[in-house]
mmCIF file with all atom_site columns, C-alpha atoms in Angstrom:
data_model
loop_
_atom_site.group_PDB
_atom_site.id
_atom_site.type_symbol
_atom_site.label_atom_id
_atom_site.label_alt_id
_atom_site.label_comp_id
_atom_site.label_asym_id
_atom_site.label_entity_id
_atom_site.label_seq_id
_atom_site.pdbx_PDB_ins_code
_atom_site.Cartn_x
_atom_site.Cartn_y
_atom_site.Cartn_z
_atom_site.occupancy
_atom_site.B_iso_or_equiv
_atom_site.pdbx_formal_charge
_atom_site.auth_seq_id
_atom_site.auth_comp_id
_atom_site.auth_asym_id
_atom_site.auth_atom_id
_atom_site.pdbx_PDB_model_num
ATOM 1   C CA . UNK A 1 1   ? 12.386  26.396  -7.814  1.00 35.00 ? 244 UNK A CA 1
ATOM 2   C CA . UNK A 1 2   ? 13.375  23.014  -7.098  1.00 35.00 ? 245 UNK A CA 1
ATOM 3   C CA . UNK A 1 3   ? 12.022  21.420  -4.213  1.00 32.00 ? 246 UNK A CA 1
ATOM 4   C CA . UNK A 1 4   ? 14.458  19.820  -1.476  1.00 33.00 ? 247 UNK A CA 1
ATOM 5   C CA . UNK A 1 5   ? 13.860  16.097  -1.123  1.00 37.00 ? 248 UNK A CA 1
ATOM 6   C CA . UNK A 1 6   ? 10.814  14.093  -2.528  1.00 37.00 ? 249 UNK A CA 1
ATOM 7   C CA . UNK A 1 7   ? 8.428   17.404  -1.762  1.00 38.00 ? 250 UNK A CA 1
ATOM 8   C CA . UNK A 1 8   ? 6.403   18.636  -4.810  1.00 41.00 ? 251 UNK A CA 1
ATOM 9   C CA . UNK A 1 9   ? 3.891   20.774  -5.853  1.00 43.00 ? 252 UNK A CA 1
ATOM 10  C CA . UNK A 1 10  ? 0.743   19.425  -7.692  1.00 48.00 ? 253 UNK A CA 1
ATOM 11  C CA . UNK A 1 11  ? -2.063  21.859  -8.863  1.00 50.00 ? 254 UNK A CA 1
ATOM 12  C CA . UNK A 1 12  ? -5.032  20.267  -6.801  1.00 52.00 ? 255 UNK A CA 1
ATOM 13  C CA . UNK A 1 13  ? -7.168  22.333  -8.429  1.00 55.00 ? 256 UNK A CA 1
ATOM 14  C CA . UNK A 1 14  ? -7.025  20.894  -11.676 1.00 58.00 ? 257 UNK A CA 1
ATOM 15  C CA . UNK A 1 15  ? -7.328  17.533  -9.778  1.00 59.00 ? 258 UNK A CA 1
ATOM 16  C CA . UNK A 1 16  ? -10.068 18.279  -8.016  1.00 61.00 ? 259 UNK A CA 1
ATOM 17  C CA . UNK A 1 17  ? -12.174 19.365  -10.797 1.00 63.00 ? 260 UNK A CA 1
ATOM 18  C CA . UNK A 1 18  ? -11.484 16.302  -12.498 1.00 61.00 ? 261 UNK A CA 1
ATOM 19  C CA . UNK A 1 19  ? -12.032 14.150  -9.107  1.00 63.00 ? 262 UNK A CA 1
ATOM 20  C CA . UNK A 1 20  ? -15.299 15.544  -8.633  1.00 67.00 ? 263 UNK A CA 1
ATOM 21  C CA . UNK A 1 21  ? -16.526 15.396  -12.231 1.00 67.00 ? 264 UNK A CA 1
ATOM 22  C CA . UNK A 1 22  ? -15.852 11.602  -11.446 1.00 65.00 ? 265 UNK A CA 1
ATOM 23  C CA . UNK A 1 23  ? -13.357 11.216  -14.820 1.00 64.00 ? 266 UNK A CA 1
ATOM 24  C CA . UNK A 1 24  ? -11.107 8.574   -13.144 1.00 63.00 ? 267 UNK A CA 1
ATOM 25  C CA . UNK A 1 25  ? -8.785  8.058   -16.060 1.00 68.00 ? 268 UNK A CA 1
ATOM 26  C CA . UNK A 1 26  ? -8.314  11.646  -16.762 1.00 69.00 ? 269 UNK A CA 1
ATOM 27  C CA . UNK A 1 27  ? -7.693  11.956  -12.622 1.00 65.00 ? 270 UNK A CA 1
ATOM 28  C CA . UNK A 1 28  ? -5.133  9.188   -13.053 1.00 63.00 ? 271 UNK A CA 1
ATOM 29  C CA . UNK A 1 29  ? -3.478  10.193  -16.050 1.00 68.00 ? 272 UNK A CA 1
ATOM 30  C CA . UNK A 1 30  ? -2.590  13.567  -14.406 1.00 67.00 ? 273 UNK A CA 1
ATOM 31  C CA . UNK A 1 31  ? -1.601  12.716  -11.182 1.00 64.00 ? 274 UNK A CA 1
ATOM 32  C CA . UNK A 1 32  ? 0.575   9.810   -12.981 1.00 61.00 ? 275 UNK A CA 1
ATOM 33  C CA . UNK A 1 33  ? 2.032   13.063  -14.896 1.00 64.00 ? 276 UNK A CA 1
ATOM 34  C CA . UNK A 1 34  ? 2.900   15.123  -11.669 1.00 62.00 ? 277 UNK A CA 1
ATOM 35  C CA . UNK A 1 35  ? 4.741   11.974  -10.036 1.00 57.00 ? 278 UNK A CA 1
ATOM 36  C CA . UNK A 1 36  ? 6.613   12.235  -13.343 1.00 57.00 ? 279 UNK A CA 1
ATOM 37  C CA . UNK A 1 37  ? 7.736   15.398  -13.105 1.00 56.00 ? 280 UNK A CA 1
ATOM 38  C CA . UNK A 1 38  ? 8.373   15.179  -8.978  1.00 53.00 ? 281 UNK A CA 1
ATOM 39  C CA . UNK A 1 39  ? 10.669  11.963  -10.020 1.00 50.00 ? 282 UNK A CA 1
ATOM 40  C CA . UNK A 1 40  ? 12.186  14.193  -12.988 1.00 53.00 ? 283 UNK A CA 1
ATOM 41  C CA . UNK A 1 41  ? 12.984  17.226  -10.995 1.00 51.00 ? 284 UNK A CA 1
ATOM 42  C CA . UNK A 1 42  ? 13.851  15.397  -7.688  1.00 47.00 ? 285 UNK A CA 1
ATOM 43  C CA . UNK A 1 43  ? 16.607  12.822  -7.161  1.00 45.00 ? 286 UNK A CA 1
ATOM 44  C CA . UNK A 1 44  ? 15.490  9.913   -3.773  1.00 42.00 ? 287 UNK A CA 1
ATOM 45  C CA . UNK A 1 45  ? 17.733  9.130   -1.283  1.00 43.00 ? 288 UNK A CA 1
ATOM 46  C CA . UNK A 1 46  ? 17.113  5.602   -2.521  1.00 41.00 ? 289 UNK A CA 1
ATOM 47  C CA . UNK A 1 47  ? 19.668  4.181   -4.792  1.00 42.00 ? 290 UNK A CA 1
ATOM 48  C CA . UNK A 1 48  ? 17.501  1.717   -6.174  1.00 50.00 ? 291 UNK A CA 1
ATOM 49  C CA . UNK A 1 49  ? 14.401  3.532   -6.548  1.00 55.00 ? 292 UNK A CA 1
ATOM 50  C CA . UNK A 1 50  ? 12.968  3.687   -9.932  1.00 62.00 ? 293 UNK A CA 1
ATOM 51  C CA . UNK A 1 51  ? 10.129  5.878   -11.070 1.00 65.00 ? 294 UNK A CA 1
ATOM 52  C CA . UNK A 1 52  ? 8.765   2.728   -13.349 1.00 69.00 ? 295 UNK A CA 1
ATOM 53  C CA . UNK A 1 53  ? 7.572   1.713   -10.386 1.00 73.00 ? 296 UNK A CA 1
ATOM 54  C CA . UNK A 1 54  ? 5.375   4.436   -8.911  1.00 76.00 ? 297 UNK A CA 1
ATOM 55  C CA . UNK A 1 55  ? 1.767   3.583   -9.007  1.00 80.00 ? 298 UNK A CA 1
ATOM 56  C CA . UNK A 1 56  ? -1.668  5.142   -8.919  1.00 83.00 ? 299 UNK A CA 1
ATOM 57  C CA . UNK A 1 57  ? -4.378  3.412   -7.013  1.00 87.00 ? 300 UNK A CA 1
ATOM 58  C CA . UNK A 1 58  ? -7.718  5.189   -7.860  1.00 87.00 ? 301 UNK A CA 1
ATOM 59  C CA . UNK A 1 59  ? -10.936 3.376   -6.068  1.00 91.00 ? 302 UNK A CA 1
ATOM 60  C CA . UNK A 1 60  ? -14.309 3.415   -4.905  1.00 92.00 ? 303 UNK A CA 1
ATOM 61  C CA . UNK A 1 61  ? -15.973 3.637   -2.063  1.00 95.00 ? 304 UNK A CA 1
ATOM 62  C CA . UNK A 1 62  ? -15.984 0.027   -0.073  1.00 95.00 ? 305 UNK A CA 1
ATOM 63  C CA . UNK A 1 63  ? -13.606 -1.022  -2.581  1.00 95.00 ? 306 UNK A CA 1
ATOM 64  C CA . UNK A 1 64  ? -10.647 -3.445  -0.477  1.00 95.00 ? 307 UNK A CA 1
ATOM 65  C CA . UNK A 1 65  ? -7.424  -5.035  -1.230  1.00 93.00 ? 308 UNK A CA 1
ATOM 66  C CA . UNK A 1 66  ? -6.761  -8.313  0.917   1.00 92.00 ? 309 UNK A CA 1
ATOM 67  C CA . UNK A 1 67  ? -4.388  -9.059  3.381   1.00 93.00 ? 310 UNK A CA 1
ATOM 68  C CA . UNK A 1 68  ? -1.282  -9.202  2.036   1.00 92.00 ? 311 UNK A CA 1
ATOM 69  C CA . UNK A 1 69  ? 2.435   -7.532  2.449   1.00 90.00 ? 312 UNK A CA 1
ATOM 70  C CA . UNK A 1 70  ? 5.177   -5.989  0.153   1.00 87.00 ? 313 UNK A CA 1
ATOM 71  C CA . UNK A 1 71  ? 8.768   -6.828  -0.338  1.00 82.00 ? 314 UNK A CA 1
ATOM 72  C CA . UNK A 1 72  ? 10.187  -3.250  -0.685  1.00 81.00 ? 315 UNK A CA 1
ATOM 73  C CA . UNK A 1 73  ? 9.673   -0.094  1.668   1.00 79.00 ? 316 UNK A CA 1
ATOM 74  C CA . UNK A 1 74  ? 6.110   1.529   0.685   1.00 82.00 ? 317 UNK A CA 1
ATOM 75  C CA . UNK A 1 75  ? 5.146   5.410   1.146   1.00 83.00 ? 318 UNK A CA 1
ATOM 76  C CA . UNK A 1 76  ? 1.438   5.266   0.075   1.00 86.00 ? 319 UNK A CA 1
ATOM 77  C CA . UNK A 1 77  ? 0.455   9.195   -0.714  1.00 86.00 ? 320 UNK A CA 1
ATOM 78  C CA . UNK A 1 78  ? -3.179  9.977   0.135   1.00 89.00 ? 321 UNK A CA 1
ATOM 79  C CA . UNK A 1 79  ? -4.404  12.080  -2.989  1.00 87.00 ? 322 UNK A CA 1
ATOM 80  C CA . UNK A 1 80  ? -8.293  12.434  -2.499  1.00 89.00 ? 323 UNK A CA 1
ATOM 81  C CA . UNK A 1 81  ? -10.609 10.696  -0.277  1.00 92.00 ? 324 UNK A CA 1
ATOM 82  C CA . UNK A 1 82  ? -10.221 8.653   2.580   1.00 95.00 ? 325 UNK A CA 1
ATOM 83  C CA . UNK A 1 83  ? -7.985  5.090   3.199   1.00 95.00 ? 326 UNK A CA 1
ATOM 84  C CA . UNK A 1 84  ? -7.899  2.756   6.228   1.00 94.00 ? 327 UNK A CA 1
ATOM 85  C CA . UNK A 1 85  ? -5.033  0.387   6.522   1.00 94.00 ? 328 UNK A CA 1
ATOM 86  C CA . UNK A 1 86  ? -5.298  -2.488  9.104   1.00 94.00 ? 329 UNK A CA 1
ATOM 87  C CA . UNK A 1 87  ? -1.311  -3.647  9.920   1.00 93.00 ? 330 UNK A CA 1
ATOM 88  C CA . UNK A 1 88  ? 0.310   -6.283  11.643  1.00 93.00 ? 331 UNK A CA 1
ATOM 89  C CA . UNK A 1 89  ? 3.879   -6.850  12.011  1.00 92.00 ? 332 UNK A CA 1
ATOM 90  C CA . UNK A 1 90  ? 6.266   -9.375  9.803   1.00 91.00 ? 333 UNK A CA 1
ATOM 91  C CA . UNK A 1 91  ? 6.437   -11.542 13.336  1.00 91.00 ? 334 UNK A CA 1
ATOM 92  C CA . UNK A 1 92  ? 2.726   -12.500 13.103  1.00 91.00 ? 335 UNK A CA 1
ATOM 93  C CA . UNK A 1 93  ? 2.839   -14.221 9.803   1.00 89.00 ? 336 UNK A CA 1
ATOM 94  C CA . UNK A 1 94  ? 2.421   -17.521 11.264  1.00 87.00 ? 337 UNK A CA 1
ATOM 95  C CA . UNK A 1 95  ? -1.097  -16.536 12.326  1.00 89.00 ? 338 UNK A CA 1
ATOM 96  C CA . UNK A 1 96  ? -1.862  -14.626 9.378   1.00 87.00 ? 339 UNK A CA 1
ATOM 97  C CA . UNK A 1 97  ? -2.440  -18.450 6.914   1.00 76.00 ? 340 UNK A CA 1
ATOM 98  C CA . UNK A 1 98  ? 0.288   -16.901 4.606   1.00 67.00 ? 341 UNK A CA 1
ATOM 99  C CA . UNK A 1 99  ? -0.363  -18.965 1.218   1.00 60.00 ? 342 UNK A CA 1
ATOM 100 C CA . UNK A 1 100 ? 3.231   -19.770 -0.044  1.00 51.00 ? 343 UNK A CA 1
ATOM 101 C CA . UNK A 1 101 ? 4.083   -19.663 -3.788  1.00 44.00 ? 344 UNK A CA 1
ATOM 102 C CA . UNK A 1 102 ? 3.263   -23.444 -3.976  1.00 49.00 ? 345 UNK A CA 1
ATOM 103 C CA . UNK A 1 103 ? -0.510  -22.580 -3.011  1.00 53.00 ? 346 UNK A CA 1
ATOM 104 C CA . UNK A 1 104 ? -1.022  -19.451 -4.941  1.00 52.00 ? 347 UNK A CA 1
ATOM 105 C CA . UNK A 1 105 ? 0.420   -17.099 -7.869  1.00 56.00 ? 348 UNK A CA 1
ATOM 106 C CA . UNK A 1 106 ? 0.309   -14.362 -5.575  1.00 56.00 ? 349 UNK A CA 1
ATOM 107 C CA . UNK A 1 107 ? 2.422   -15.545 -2.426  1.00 68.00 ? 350 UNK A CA 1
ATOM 108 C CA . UNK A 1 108 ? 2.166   -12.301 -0.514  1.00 82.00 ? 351 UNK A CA 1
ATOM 109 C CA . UNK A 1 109 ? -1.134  -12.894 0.613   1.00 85.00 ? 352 UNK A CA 1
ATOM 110 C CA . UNK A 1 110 ? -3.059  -14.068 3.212   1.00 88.00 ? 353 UNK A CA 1
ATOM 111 C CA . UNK A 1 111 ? -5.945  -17.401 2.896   1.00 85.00 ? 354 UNK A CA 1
ATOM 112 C CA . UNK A 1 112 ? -7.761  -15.103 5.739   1.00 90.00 ? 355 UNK A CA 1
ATOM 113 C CA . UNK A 1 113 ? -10.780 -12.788 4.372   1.00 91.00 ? 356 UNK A CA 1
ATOM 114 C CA . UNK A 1 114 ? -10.176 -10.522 6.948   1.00 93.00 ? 357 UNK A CA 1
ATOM 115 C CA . UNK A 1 115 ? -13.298 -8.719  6.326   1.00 93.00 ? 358 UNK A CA 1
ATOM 116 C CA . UNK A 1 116 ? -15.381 -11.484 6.674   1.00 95.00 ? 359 UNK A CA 1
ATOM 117 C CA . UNK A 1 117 ? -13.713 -12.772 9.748   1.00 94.00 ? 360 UNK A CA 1
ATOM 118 C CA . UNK A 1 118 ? -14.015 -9.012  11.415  1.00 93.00 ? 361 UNK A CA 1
ATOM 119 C CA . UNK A 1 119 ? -17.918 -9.153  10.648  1.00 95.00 ? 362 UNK A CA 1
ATOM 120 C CA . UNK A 1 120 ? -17.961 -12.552 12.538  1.00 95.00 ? 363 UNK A CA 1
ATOM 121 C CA . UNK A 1 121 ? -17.778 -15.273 9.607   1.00 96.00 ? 364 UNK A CA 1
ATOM 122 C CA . UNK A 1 122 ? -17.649 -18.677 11.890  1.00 96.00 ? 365 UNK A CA 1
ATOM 123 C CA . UNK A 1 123 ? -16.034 -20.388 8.570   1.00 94.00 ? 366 UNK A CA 1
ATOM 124 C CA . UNK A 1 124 ? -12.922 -18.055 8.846   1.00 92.00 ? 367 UNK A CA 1
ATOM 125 C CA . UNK A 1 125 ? -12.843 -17.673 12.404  1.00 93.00 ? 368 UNK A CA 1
ATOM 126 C CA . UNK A 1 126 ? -12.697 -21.320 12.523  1.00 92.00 ? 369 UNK A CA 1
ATOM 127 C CA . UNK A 1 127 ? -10.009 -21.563 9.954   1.00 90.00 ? 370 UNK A CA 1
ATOM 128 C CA . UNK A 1 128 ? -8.181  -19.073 10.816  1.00 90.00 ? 371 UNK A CA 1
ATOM 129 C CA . UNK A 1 129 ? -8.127  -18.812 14.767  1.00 91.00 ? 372 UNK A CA 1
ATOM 130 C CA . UNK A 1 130 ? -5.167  -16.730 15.706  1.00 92.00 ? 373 UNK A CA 1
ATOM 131 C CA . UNK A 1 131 ? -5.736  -14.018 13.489  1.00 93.00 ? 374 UNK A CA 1
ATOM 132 C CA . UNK A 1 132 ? -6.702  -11.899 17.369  1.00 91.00 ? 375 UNK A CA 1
ATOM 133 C CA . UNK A 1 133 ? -3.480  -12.531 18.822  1.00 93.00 ? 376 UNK A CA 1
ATOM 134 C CA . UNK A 1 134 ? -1.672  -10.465 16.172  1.00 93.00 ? 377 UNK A CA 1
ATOM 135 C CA . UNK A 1 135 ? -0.020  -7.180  17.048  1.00 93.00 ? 378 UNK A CA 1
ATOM 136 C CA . UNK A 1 136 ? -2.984  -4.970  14.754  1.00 94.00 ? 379 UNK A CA 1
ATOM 137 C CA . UNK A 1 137 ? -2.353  -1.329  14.211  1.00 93.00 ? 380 UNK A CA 1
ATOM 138 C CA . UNK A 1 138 ? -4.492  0.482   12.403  1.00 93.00 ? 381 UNK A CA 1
ATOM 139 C CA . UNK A 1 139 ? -4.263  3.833   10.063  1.00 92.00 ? 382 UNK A CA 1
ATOM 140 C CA . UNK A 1 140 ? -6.862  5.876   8.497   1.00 93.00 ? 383 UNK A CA 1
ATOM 141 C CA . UNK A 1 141 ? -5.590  8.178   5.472   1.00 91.00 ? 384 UNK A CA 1
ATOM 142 C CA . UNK A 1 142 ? -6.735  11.491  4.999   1.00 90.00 ? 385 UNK A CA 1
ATOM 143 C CA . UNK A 1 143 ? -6.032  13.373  1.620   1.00 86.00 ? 386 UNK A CA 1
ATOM 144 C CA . UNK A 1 144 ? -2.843  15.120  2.280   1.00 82.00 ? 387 UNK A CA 1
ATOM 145 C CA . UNK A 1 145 ? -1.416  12.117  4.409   1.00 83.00 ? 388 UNK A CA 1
ATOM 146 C CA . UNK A 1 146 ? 1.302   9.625   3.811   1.00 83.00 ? 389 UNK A CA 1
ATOM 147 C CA . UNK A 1 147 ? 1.857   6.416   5.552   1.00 86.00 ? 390 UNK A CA 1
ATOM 148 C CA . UNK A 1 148 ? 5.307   4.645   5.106   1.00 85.00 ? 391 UNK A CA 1
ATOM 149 C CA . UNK A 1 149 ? 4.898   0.686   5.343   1.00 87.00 ? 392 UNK A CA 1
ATOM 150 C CA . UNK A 1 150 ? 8.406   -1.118  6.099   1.00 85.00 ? 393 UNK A CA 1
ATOM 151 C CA . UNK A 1 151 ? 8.914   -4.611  4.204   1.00 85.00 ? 394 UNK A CA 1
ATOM 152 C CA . UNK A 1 152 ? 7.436   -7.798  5.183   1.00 88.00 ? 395 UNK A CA 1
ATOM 153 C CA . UNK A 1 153 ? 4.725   -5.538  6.752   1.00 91.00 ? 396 UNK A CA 1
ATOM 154 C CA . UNK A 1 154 ? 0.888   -7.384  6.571   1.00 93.00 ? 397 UNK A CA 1
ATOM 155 C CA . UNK A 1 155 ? -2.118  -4.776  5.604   1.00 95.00 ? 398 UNK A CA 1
ATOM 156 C CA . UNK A 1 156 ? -5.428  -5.082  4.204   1.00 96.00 ? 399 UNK A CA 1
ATOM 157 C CA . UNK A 1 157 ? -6.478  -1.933  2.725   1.00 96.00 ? 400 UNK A CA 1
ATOM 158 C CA . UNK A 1 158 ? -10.230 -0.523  2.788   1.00 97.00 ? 401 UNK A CA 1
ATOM 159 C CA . UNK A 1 159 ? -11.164 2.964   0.332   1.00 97.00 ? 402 UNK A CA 1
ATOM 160 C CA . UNK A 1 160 ? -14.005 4.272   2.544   1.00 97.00 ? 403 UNK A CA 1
ATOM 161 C CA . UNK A 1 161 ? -14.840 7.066   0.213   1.00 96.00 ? 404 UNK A CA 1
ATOM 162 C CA . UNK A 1 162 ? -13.675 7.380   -3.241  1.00 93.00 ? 405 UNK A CA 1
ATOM 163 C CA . UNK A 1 163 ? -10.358 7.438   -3.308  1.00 92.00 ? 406 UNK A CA 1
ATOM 164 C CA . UNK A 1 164 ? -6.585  8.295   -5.008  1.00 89.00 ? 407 UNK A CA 1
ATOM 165 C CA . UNK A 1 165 ? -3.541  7.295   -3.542  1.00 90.00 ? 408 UNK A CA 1
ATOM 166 C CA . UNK A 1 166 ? -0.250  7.313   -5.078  1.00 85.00 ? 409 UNK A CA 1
ATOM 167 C CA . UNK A 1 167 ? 2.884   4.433   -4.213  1.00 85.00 ? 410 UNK A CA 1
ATOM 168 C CA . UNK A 1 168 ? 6.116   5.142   -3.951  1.00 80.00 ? 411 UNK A CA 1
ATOM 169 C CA . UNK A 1 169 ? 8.164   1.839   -3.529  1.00 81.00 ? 412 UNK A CA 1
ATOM 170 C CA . UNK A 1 170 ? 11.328  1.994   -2.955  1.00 76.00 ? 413 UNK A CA 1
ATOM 171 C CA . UNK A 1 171 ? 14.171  -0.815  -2.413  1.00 69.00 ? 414 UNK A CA 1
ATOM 172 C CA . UNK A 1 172 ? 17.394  0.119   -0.433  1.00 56.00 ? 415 UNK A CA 1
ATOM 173 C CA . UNK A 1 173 ? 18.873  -3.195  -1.002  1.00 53.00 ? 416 UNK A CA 1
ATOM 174 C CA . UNK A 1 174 ? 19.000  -6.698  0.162   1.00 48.00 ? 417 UNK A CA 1
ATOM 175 C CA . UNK A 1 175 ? 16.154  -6.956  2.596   1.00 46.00 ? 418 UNK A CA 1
ATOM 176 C CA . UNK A 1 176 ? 18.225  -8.482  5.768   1.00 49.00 ? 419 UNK A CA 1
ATOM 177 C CA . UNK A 1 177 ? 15.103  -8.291  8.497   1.00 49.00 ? 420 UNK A CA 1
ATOM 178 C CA . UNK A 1 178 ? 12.931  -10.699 6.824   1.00 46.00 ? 421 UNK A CA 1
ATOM 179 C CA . UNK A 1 179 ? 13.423  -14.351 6.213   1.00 45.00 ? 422 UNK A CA 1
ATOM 180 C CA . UNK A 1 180 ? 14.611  -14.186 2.448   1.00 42.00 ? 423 UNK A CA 1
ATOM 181 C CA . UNK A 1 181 ? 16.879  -12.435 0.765   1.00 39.00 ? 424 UNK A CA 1
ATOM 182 C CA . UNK A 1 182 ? 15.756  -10.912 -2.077  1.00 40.00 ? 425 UNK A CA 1
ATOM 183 C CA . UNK A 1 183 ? 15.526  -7.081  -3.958  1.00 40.00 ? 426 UNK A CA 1
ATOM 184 C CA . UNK A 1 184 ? 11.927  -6.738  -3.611  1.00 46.00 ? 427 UNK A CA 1
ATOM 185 C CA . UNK A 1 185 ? 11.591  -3.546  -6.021  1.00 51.00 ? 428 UNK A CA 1
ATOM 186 C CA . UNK A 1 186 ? 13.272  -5.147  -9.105  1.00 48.00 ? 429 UNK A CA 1
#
């Protein structure tokens, strides 16, 4: 039966076996072919999403990804293990050291380590001293969880087991709330 919506059925089984026997690739490869099939059989809501664009984030324990935030709407689907996001809001940026294009390749991100500055660094709290006046929310992922993070949203991700999340971006047009005007999920 077709499934109403973006709701679909994976055999965790399979995945599990493969999670556990700690064959990444193979645990990639066939979650990357259930999306597939959920995007085949399902049409989104979203005009403008396209399946391309789904990705797989497989990790370690301890493993991080820095501050930074996304242009398009996010739903991050916790596979396996555990996740813990860290969020502050698009109105904080100014405290956040946002590198613009001209300072880095990557101009979503942040110059903060925020992990370093959480643990105390004097160098970044120096640098950076306004990072504790931002709004912070904060989100731990469970397998089985999803957490939807709107545009111009800052997070700094943290795998505190090993971990499989999948990312569904999606882009439902011009992005009006943030300070540019761009399609984000091109």
């Amino acid at each position: 039966d077709k499934v109403p919506g973006w709701i679909h059925t994976i055999n965790l089984d399979k995945l599990d076996s493969l999670f556990e026997a700690g064959n990444d690739e193979k645990v990639v490869e066939e979650t990357m072919k259930n999306v597939s099939r959920a995007a085949e059989k399902n049409h989104s809501p979203w005009s403008n999403y396209k399946p391309k664009n789904i990705g797989v984030w497989a990790s370690s324990a301890g493993c991080e990804t820095p501050l930074h935030f996304d242009l398009c709407h996010g739903f991050l689907c916790q596979v396996k293990g555990r996740k813990s996001f860290l969020l502050a809001p698009p109105e904080d940026t100014n405290s956040l050291a946002w590198k613009h294009a001209s300072q880095n390749k990557n101009s979503l991100t942040s110059g903060v380590d925020l992990s370093l500055w959480m643990q105390g660094n004097q160098t970044q709290r120096n640098m950076y001293p306004h990072i504790d006046e931002c709004a912070w929310r904060r989100a731990d992922l469970d397998a089985g969880d999803i957490l939807y993070t709107p545009p111009g949203w800052w997070h700094h991700v943290t795998s505190v087991t090993k971990s499989l999340s999948v990312l569904v971006p999606t882009d439902p047009g011009t992005i009006d709330e943030l300070p540019w005007n761009v399609h984000a999920c091109a």
